């Protein structure tokens, strides 16, 4: 069931979203050659602690997971698409890093993700990352009252496929509110004019996940969490929490 948020609730979600944006900014600033993924997680924990916020990621355990998630951010590097666990892996020059972060503040959740390169960027990685954010922007632009979920999905998918990239099979965006994952699901590919109508008060996490090799397939690491491209190509992830309003889409996880 889709829970429509009041304007007051959307304002409260915006405060949670600000914390998420601060986490992403701080972890990106800290990411450098030689820094471990666990150290980035510690930076994120510090931002959450200072803001008086919790993490919807920490100890989260969906049905597919063999163990609860041990971090407050997901740190996915190179061919890891999403759900990467923060470990003692040290970042190297040229690594493509995707960080997915969440925050719970006063009972409301924000969720957002960024991708970037550490050190010298490969031109192919730069194009992949830029396309992920272009797809996110297109999805947000379609998130208007009167459109449907399929319009968001189509806008994202068109950008990804035109650029020749794959789309993570079976994964996409979702509703956000008191919980990190709520109805409705938001696919990253679909037909325009189909699906649930968009209404004032819906809040969605819109999140393209692009696979650089052009295939949609993936495999799961032995940790039960990390999803990797099946062909070893690199991946990028971009996400914002967005409120659907009568005045147009409102990004709740922007700085």
PDB file of C-alpha atoms in Angstrom:
ATOM      1  CA  UNK A   1       0.000   0.000   0.000  1.00  0.00           C
ATOM      2  CA  UNK A   2       1.313   3.441  -0.945  1.00  0.00           C
ATOM      3  CA  UNK A   3       1.435   5.890   1.952  1.00  0.00           C
ATOM      4  CA  UNK A   4       0.892   9.495   0.836  1.00  0.00           C
ATOM      5  CA  UNK A   5       2.856  11.994   2.918  1.00  0.00           C
ATOM      6  CA  UNK A   6       1.509  15.289   4.192  1.00  0.00           C
ATOM      7  CA  UNK A   7       3.393  18.495   3.426  1.00  0.00           C
ATOM      8  CA  UNK A   8       4.572  18.506   7.057  1.00  0.00           C
ATOM      9  CA  UNK A   9       5.892  14.971   6.682  1.00  0.00           C
ATOM     10  CA  UNK A  10       7.701  15.917   3.490  1.00  0.00           C
ATOM     11  CA  UNK A  11       9.421  18.747   5.355  1.00  0.00           C
ATOM     12  CA  UNK A  12      10.513  16.263   8.024  1.00  0.00           C
ATOM     13  CA  UNK A  13      11.817  13.932   5.333  1.00  0.00           C
ATOM     14  CA  UNK A  14      13.773  16.826   3.881  1.00  0.00           C
ATOM     15  CA  UNK A  15      15.671  17.102   7.170  1.00  0.00           C
ATOM     16  CA  UNK A  16      16.563  13.407   7.001  1.00  0.00           C
ATOM     17  CA  UNK A  17      17.569  13.958   3.389  1.00  0.00           C
ATOM     18  CA  UNK A  18      19.940  16.760   4.352  1.00  0.00           C
ATOM     19  CA  UNK A  19      21.766  14.370   6.651  1.00  0.00           C
ATOM     20  CA  UNK A  20      22.097  11.837   3.820  1.00  0.00           C
ATOM     21  CA  UNK A  21      23.549  14.536   1.575  1.00  0.00           C
ATOM     22  CA  UNK A  22      26.048  15.440   4.289  1.00  0.00           C
ATOM     23  CA  UNK A  23      27.071  11.789   4.632  1.00  0.00           C
ATOM     24  CA  UNK A  24      27.681  11.497   0.905  1.00  0.00           C
ATOM     25  CA  UNK A  25      29.630  14.751   0.754  1.00  0.00           C
ATOM     26  CA  UNK A  26      31.820  13.772   3.706  1.00  0.00           C
ATOM     27  CA  UNK A  27      32.556  10.273   2.428  1.00  0.00           C
ATOM     28  CA  UNK A  28      33.359  11.532  -1.051  1.00  0.00           C
ATOM     29  CA  UNK A  29      35.741  14.103   0.413  1.00  0.00           C
ATOM     30  CA  UNK A  30      37.425  11.381   2.471  1.00  0.00           C
ATOM     31  CA  UNK A  31      37.765   8.940  -0.414  1.00  0.00           C
ATOM     32  CA  UNK A  32      41.369   8.903  -1.632  1.00  0.00           C
ATOM     33  CA  UNK A  33      44.012   6.450  -2.753  1.00  0.00           C
ATOM     34  CA  UNK A  34      44.934   4.258   0.225  1.00  0.00           C
ATOM     35  CA  UNK A  35      41.770   4.906   2.242  1.00  0.00           C
ATOM     36  CA  UNK A  36      39.804   1.788   3.199  1.00  0.00           C
ATOM     37  CA  UNK A  37      36.091   1.299   2.683  1.00  0.00           C
ATOM     38  CA  UNK A  38      35.749   0.708   6.415  1.00  0.00           C
ATOM     39  CA  UNK A  39      37.287   4.128   7.057  1.00  0.00           C
ATOM     40  CA  UNK A  40      34.658   5.699   4.800  1.00  0.00           C
ATOM     41  CA  UNK A  41      31.990   3.935   6.840  1.00  0.00           C
ATOM     42  CA  UNK A  42      33.480   5.426  10.000  1.00  0.00           C
ATOM     43  CA  UNK A  43      33.278   8.898   8.444  1.00  0.00           C
ATOM     44  CA  UNK A  44      29.610   8.283   7.678  1.00  0.00           C
ATOM     45  CA  UNK A  45      28.943   7.091  11.223  1.00  0.00           C
ATOM     46  CA  UNK A  46      30.441  10.315  12.537  1.00  0.00           C
ATOM     47  CA  UNK A  47      28.137  12.468  10.393  1.00  0.00           C
ATOM     48  CA  UNK A  48      25.087  10.506  11.504  1.00  0.00           C
ATOM     49  CA  UNK A  49      26.135  10.723  15.135  1.00  0.00           C
ATOM     50  CA  UNK A  50      26.656  14.474  14.977  1.00  0.00           C
ATOM     51  CA  UNK A  51      23.234  14.938  13.359  1.00  0.00           C
ATOM     52  CA  UNK A  52      21.505  12.740  15.938  1.00  0.00           C
ATOM     53  CA  UNK A  53      20.404  10.413  13.144  1.00  0.00           C
ATOM     54  CA  UNK A  54      20.342   6.655  12.788  1.00  0.00           C
ATOM     55  CA  UNK A  55      21.068   4.387   9.846  1.00  0.00           C
ATOM     56  CA  UNK A  56      18.383   2.381   8.032  1.00  0.00           C
ATOM     57  CA  UNK A  57      21.192   0.271   6.522  1.00  0.00           C
ATOM     58  CA  UNK A  58      22.866  -0.924   9.713  1.00  0.00           C
ATOM     59  CA  UNK A  59      21.632  -4.422  10.671  1.00  0.00           C
ATOM     60  CA  UNK A  60      19.095  -4.388   7.820  1.00  0.00           C
ATOM     61  CA  UNK A  61      18.367  -7.970   6.756  1.00  0.00           C
ATOM     62  CA  UNK A  62      15.990  -8.615   3.845  1.00  0.00           C
ATOM     63  CA  UNK A  63      14.966 -12.152   2.937  1.00  0.00           C
ATOM     64  CA  UNK A  64      17.849 -12.684   0.516  1.00  0.00           C
ATOM     65  CA  UNK A  65      20.588 -11.705   2.971  1.00  0.00           C
ATOM     66  CA  UNK A  66      22.437 -14.391   4.958  1.00  0.00           C
ATOM     67  CA  UNK A  67      23.539 -11.852   7.591  1.00  0.00           C
ATOM     68  CA  UNK A  68      22.442  -8.354   8.658  1.00  0.00           C
ATOM     69  CA  UNK A  69      24.185  -5.544   6.799  1.00  0.00           C
ATOM     70  CA  UNK A  70      27.168  -4.457   8.943  1.00  0.00           C
ATOM     71  CA  UNK A  71      27.686  -0.879   7.696  1.00  0.00           C
ATOM     72  CA  UNK A  72      25.874   2.453   7.564  1.00  0.00           C
ATOM     73  CA  UNK A  73      26.773   2.934   3.898  1.00  0.00           C
ATOM     74  CA  UNK A  74      27.115   0.621   0.918  1.00  0.00           C
ATOM     75  CA  UNK A  75      30.529   0.907  -0.743  1.00  0.00           C
ATOM     76  CA  UNK A  76      30.633  -0.645  -4.216  1.00  0.00           C
ATOM     77  CA  UNK A  77      33.880  -0.485  -6.198  1.00  0.00           C
ATOM     78  CA  UNK A  78      34.462  -0.984  -9.938  1.00  0.00           C
ATOM     79  CA  UNK A  79      32.433  -4.052 -11.046  1.00  0.00           C
ATOM     80  CA  UNK A  80      30.380  -4.020  -7.824  1.00  0.00           C
ATOM     81  CA  UNK A  81      27.034  -2.436  -8.686  1.00  0.00           C
ATOM     82  CA  UNK A  82      25.301  -2.080  -5.323  1.00  0.00           C
ATOM     83  CA  UNK A  83      25.194  -3.383  -1.736  1.00  0.00           C
ATOM     84  CA  UNK A  84      28.956  -3.497  -1.276  1.00  0.00           C
ATOM     85  CA  UNK A  85      29.974  -4.074   2.339  1.00  0.00           C
ATOM     86  CA  UNK A  86      32.550  -1.642   3.818  1.00  0.00           C
ATOM     87  CA  UNK A  87      35.705  -3.726   4.291  1.00  0.00           C
ATOM     88  CA  UNK A  88      39.438  -3.168   4.671  1.00  0.00           C
ATOM     89  CA  UNK A  89      39.820  -2.915   0.884  1.00  0.00           C
ATOM     90  CA  UNK A  90      42.039   0.084   0.112  1.00  0.00           C
ATOM     91  CA  UNK A  91      41.067   2.378  -2.720  1.00  0.00           C
ATOM     92  CA  UNK A  92      43.441   2.539  -5.672  1.00  0.00           C
ATOM     93  CA  UNK A  93      44.084   5.194  -8.282  1.00  0.00           C
ATOM     94  CA  UNK A  94      41.317   5.076 -10.894  1.00  0.00           C
ATOM     95  CA  UNK A  95      38.789   3.115  -8.834  1.00  0.00           C
ATOM     96  CA  UNK A  96      35.130   3.820  -9.616  1.00  0.00           C
ATOM     97  CA  UNK A  97      33.301   4.089  -6.284  1.00  0.00           C
ATOM     98  CA  UNK A  98      29.557   4.067  -5.652  1.00  0.00           C
ATOM     99  CA  UNK A  99      28.337   5.040  -2.184  1.00  0.00           C
ATOM    100  CA  UNK A 100      24.726   4.480  -1.151  1.00  0.00           C
ATOM    101  CA  UNK A 101      23.706   6.178   2.099  1.00  0.00           C
ATOM    102  CA  UNK A 102      20.634   6.501   4.260  1.00  0.00           C
ATOM    103  CA  UNK A 103      19.598   8.314   7.410  1.00  0.00           C
ATOM    104  CA  UNK A 104      16.703   8.026   9.827  1.00  0.00           C
ATOM    105  CA  UNK A 105      15.794  11.234  11.639  1.00  0.00           C
ATOM    106  CA  UNK A 106      12.704  11.684  13.825  1.00  0.00           C
ATOM    107  CA  UNK A 107      11.283   8.501  12.322  1.00  0.00           C
ATOM    108  CA  UNK A 108      11.669   9.512   8.675  1.00  0.00           C
ATOM    109  CA  UNK A 109      14.119   8.059   6.165  1.00  0.00           C
ATOM    110  CA  UNK A 110      16.242   9.552   3.375  1.00  0.00           C
ATOM    111  CA  UNK A 111      18.127   7.485   0.783  1.00  0.00           C
ATOM    112  CA  UNK A 112      20.607   8.612  -1.877  1.00  0.00           C
ATOM    113  CA  UNK A 113      23.647   7.414  -3.831  1.00  0.00           C
ATOM    114  CA  UNK A 114      26.549   8.832  -5.825  1.00  0.00           C
ATOM    115  CA  UNK A 115      29.324   7.457  -8.022  1.00  0.00           C
ATOM    116  CA  UNK A 116      32.742   9.019  -8.579  1.00  0.00           C
ATOM    117  CA  UNK A 117      36.332   8.163  -9.431  1.00  0.00           C
ATOM    118  CA  UNK A 118      39.260   8.197  -7.022  1.00  0.00           C
ATOM    119  CA  UNK A 119      42.375   9.723  -8.580  1.00  0.00           C
ATOM    120  CA  UNK A 120      42.730   9.662 -12.366  1.00  0.00           C
ATOM    121  CA  UNK A 121      39.482   8.817 -14.109  1.00  0.00           C
ATOM    122  CA  UNK A 122      39.161   6.612 -17.161  1.00  0.00           C
ATOM    123  CA  UNK A 123      37.183   8.376 -19.922  1.00  0.00           C
ATOM    124  CA  UNK A 124      34.849   5.370 -20.105  1.00  0.00           C
ATOM    125  CA  UNK A 125      34.137   5.633 -16.368  1.00  0.00           C
ATOM    126  CA  UNK A 126      33.456   9.356 -16.622  1.00  0.00           C
ATOM    127  CA  UNK A 127      30.935   8.737 -19.387  1.00  0.00           C
ATOM    128  CA  UNK A 128      29.287   5.942 -17.393  1.00  0.00           C
ATOM    129  CA  UNK A 129      28.940   8.113 -14.294  1.00  0.00           C
ATOM    130  CA  UNK A 130      27.658  11.094 -16.269  1.00  0.00           C
ATOM    131  CA  UNK A 131      25.051   8.889 -17.937  1.00  0.00           C
ATOM    132  CA  UNK A 132      23.888   7.533 -14.582  1.00  0.00           C
ATOM    133  CA  UNK A 133      23.255  11.057 -13.337  1.00  0.00           C
ATOM    134  CA  UNK A 134      21.607  12.041 -16.632  1.00  0.00           C
ATOM    135  CA  UNK A 135      19.271   9.062 -16.252  1.00  0.00           C
ATOM    136  CA  UNK A 136      18.503  10.124 -12.681  1.00  0.00           C
ATOM    137  CA  UNK A 137      17.712  13.661 -13.844  1.00  0.00           C
ATOM    138  CA  UNK A 138      15.438  12.308 -16.566  1.00  0.00           C
ATOM    139  CA  UNK A 139      13.601  10.119 -14.076  1.00  0.00           C
ATOM    140  CA  UNK A 140      13.123  13.029 -11.694  1.00  0.00           C
ATOM    141  CA  UNK A 141      11.843  15.253 -14.504  1.00  0.00           C
ATOM    142  CA  UNK A 142       9.182  12.636 -15.257  1.00  0.00           C
ATOM    143  CA  UNK A 143       8.111  12.430 -11.593  1.00  0.00           C
ATOM    144  CA  UNK A 144       5.176  14.821 -11.891  1.00  0.00           C
ATOM    145  CA  UNK A 145       1.547  14.622 -10.862  1.00  0.00           C
ATOM    146  CA  UNK A 146      -0.467  13.132 -13.718  1.00  0.00           C
ATOM    147  CA  UNK A 147       2.333  10.919 -14.988  1.00  0.00           C
ATOM    148  CA  UNK A 148       2.714   7.269 -14.064  1.00  0.00           C
ATOM    149  CA  UNK A 149       5.473   5.071 -12.673  1.00  0.00           C
ATOM    150  CA  UNK A 150       6.084   3.830 -16.206  1.00  0.00           C
ATOM    151  CA  UNK A 151       6.942   7.353 -17.325  1.00  0.00           C
ATOM    152  CA  UNK A 152       9.775   7.502 -14.791  1.00  0.00           C
ATOM    153  CA  UNK A 153      10.959   4.040 -15.794  1.00  0.00           C
ATOM    154  CA  UNK A 154      10.848   4.884 -19.498  1.00  0.00           C
ATOM    155  CA  UNK A 155      12.772   8.129 -19.027  1.00  0.00           C
ATOM    156  CA  UNK A 156      15.551   6.316 -17.154  1.00  0.00           C
ATOM    157  CA  UNK A 157      15.684   3.328 -19.469  1.00  0.00           C
ATOM    158  CA  UNK A 158      15.832   5.422 -22.627  1.00  0.00           C
ATOM    159  CA  UNK A 159      18.952   7.254 -21.398  1.00  0.00           C
ATOM    160  CA  UNK A 160      20.665   4.036 -20.334  1.00  0.00           C
ATOM    161  CA  UNK A 161      19.887   2.003 -23.441  1.00  0.00           C
ATOM    162  CA  UNK A 162      20.692   4.811 -25.871  1.00  0.00           C
ATOM    163  CA  UNK A 163      24.150   5.031 -24.300  1.00  0.00           C
ATOM    164  CA  UNK A 164      24.609   1.277 -24.692  1.00  0.00           C
ATOM    165  CA  UNK A 165      24.586   0.366 -21.000  1.00  0.00           C
ATOM    166  CA  UNK A 166      22.960  -2.485 -19.127  1.00  0.00           C
ATOM    167  CA  UNK A 167      20.418  -2.031 -16.341  1.00  0.00           C
ATOM    168  CA  UNK A 168      20.699  -4.121 -13.171  1.00  0.00           C
ATOM    169  CA  UNK A 169      18.202  -6.908 -13.687  1.00  0.00           C
ATOM    170  CA  UNK A 170      15.375  -7.082 -11.163  1.00  0.00           C
ATOM    171  CA  UNK A 171      16.391  -4.029  -9.126  1.00  0.00           C
ATOM    172  CA  UNK A 172      15.137  -0.445  -9.131  1.00  0.00           C
ATOM    173  CA  UNK A 173      13.789   2.379  -7.019  1.00  0.00           C
ATOM    174  CA  UNK A 174      11.106   2.278  -4.347  1.00  0.00           C
ATOM    175  CA  UNK A 175       8.895   4.272  -2.061  1.00  0.00           C
ATOM    176  CA  UNK A 176      10.451   5.862   1.035  1.00  0.00           C
ATOM    177  CA  UNK A 177       8.905   7.093   4.252  1.00  0.00           C
ATOM    178  CA  UNK A 178       8.920   5.667   7.754  1.00  0.00           C
ATOM    179  CA  UNK A 179      10.752   2.696   6.249  1.00  0.00           C
ATOM    180  CA  UNK A 180      13.568   2.603   3.721  1.00  0.00           C
ATOM    181  CA  UNK A 181      11.645   0.357   1.313  1.00  0.00           C
ATOM    182  CA  UNK A 182       7.962   1.048   0.780  1.00  0.00           C
ATOM    183  CA  UNK A 183       5.527   0.689  -2.105  1.00  0.00           C
ATOM    184  CA  UNK A 184       5.572   1.368  -4.981  1.00  0.00           C
ATOM    185  CA  UNK A 185       8.501  -0.165  -6.832  1.00  0.00           C
ATOM    186  CA  UNK A 186      10.093   2.095  -9.441  1.00  0.00           C
ATOM    187  CA  UNK A 187      11.683   0.102 -12.297  1.00  0.00           C
ATOM    188  CA  UNK A 188      14.571   1.511 -14.302  1.00  0.00           C
ATOM    189  CA  UNK A 189      12.964   0.526 -17.596  1.00  0.00           C
ATOM    190  CA  UNK A 190       9.346   0.443 -18.705  1.00  0.00           C
ATOM    191  CA  UNK A 191       6.605   1.655 -20.980  1.00  0.00           C
ATOM    192  CA  UNK A 192       5.327   5.234 -20.710  1.00  0.00           C
ATOM    193  CA  UNK A 193       1.767   5.739 -19.583  1.00  0.00           C
ATOM    194  CA  UNK A 194       1.709   2.478 -17.638  1.00  0.00           C
ATOM    195  CA  UNK A 195       1.687   1.717 -13.949  1.00  0.00           C
ATOM    196  CA  UNK A 196       0.493   3.575 -10.871  1.00  0.00           C
ATOM    197  CA  UNK A 197      -0.510   7.236 -11.296  1.00  0.00           C
ATOM    198  CA  UNK A 198       1.747   9.728  -9.527  1.00  0.00           C
ATOM    199  CA  UNK A 199       0.002  11.765  -6.828  1.00  0.00           C
ATOM    200  CA  UNK A 200       0.905  14.641  -4.554  1.00  0.00           C
ATOM    201  CA  UNK A 201       2.466  13.202  -1.401  1.00  0.00           C
ATOM    202  CA  UNK A 202       4.174  10.184  -2.929  1.00  0.00           C
ATOM    203  CA  UNK A 203       7.876   9.978  -2.035  1.00  0.00           C
ATOM    204  CA  UNK A 204      10.132   7.836  -4.198  1.00  0.00           C
ATOM    205  CA  UNK A 205      13.763   6.788  -4.272  1.00  0.00           C
ATOM    206  CA  UNK A 206      14.679   7.018  -7.948  1.00  0.00           C
ATOM    207  CA  UNK A 207      17.917   5.132  -8.610  1.00  0.00           C
ATOM    208  CA  UNK A 208      19.407   4.153 -11.969  1.00  0.00           C
ATOM    209  CA  UNK A 209      22.037   1.394 -11.729  1.00  0.00           C
ATOM    210  CA  UNK A 210      24.059   1.167 -14.949  1.00  0.00           C
ATOM    211  CA  UNK A 211      26.286  -1.703 -16.084  1.00  0.00           C
ATOM    212  CA  UNK A 212      29.076  -0.551 -18.354  1.00  0.00           C
ATOM    213  CA  UNK A 213      29.352  -3.705 -20.473  1.00  0.00           C
ATOM    214  CA  UNK A 214      25.794  -3.462 -21.780  1.00  0.00           C
ATOM    215  CA  UNK A 215      24.499  -6.656 -20.145  1.00  0.00           C
ATOM    216  CA  UNK A 216      21.836  -6.710 -17.424  1.00  0.00           C
ATOM    217  CA  UNK A 217      23.086  -9.842 -15.673  1.00  0.00           C
ATOM    218  CA  UNK A 218      24.907  -9.930 -12.333  1.00  0.00           C
ATOM    219  CA  UNK A 219      26.129 -12.349  -9.707  1.00  0.00           C
ATOM    220  CA  UNK A 220      26.219 -12.159  -5.920  1.00  0.00           C
ATOM    221  CA  UNK A 221      29.453 -12.329  -3.940  1.00  0.00           C
ATOM    222  CA  UNK A 222      29.945 -15.004  -1.249  1.00  0.00           C
ATOM    223  CA  UNK A 223      29.133 -12.301   1.337  1.00  0.00           C
ATOM    224  CA  UNK A 224      25.509 -12.589   0.186  1.00  0.00           C
ATOM    225  CA  UNK A 225      25.220  -8.841  -0.365  1.00  0.00           C
ATOM    226  CA  UNK A 226      27.520  -7.430  -3.033  1.00  0.00           C
ATOM    227  CA  UNK A 227      26.098  -7.569  -6.572  1.00  0.00           C
ATOM    228  CA  UNK A 228      28.671  -7.576  -9.398  1.00  0.00           C
ATOM    229  CA  UNK A 229      28.397  -7.309 -13.162  1.00  0.00           C
ATOM    230  CA  UNK A 230      28.498 -10.737 -14.773  1.00  0.00           C
ATOM    231  CA  UNK A 231      31.053  -9.640 -17.379  1.00  0.00           C
ATOM    232  CA  UNK A 232      33.383  -7.779 -14.991  1.00  0.00           C
ATOM    233  CA  UNK A 233      32.543  -4.383 -16.466  1.00  0.00           C
ATOM    234  CA  UNK A 234      32.281  -1.346 -14.226  1.00  0.00           C
ATOM    235  CA  UNK A 235      29.037   0.026 -12.856  1.00  0.00           C
ATOM    236  CA  UNK A 236      27.582   3.317 -11.633  1.00  0.00           C
ATOM    237  CA  UNK A 237      24.709   4.169  -9.287  1.00  0.00           C
ATOM    238  CA  UNK A 238      22.886   7.481  -8.812  1.00  0.00           C
ATOM    239  CA  UNK A 239      19.928   8.063  -6.498  1.00  0.00           C
ATOM    240  CA  UNK A 240      17.792  10.753  -4.874  1.00  0.00           C
ATOM    241  CA  UNK A 241      14.744  10.668  -2.634  1.00  0.00           C
ATOM    242  CA  UNK A 242      12.097  12.719  -4.443  1.00  0.00           C
ATOM    243  CA  UNK A 243       8.707  13.995  -3.307  1.00  0.00           C
ATOM    244  CA  UNK A 244       5.920  14.204  -5.890  1.00  0.00           C
ATOM    245  CA  UNK A 245       4.126  17.530  -5.362  1.00  0.00           C
ATOM    246  CA  UNK A 246       1.594  19.663  -7.184  1.00  0.00           C
ATOM    247  CA  UNK A 247       4.445  22.134  -7.759  1.00  0.00           C
ATOM    248  CA  UNK A 248       6.672  19.518  -9.386  1.00  0.00           C
ATOM    249  CA  UNK A 249       9.260  17.034  -8.111  1.00  0.00           C
ATOM    250  CA  UNK A 250      11.162  18.052  -4.997  1.00  0.00           C
ATOM    251  CA  UNK A 251      14.551  16.480  -4.320  1.00  0.00           C
ATOM    252  CA  UNK A 252      14.782  15.770  -0.593  1.00  0.00           C
ATOM    253  CA  UNK A 253      18.378  14.508  -0.515  1.00  0.00           C
ATOM    254  CA  UNK A 254      20.127  17.471  -2.143  1.00  0.00           C
ATOM    255  CA  UNK A 255      22.648  19.460  -0.094  1.00  0.00           C
TER     256      UNK A 255
END
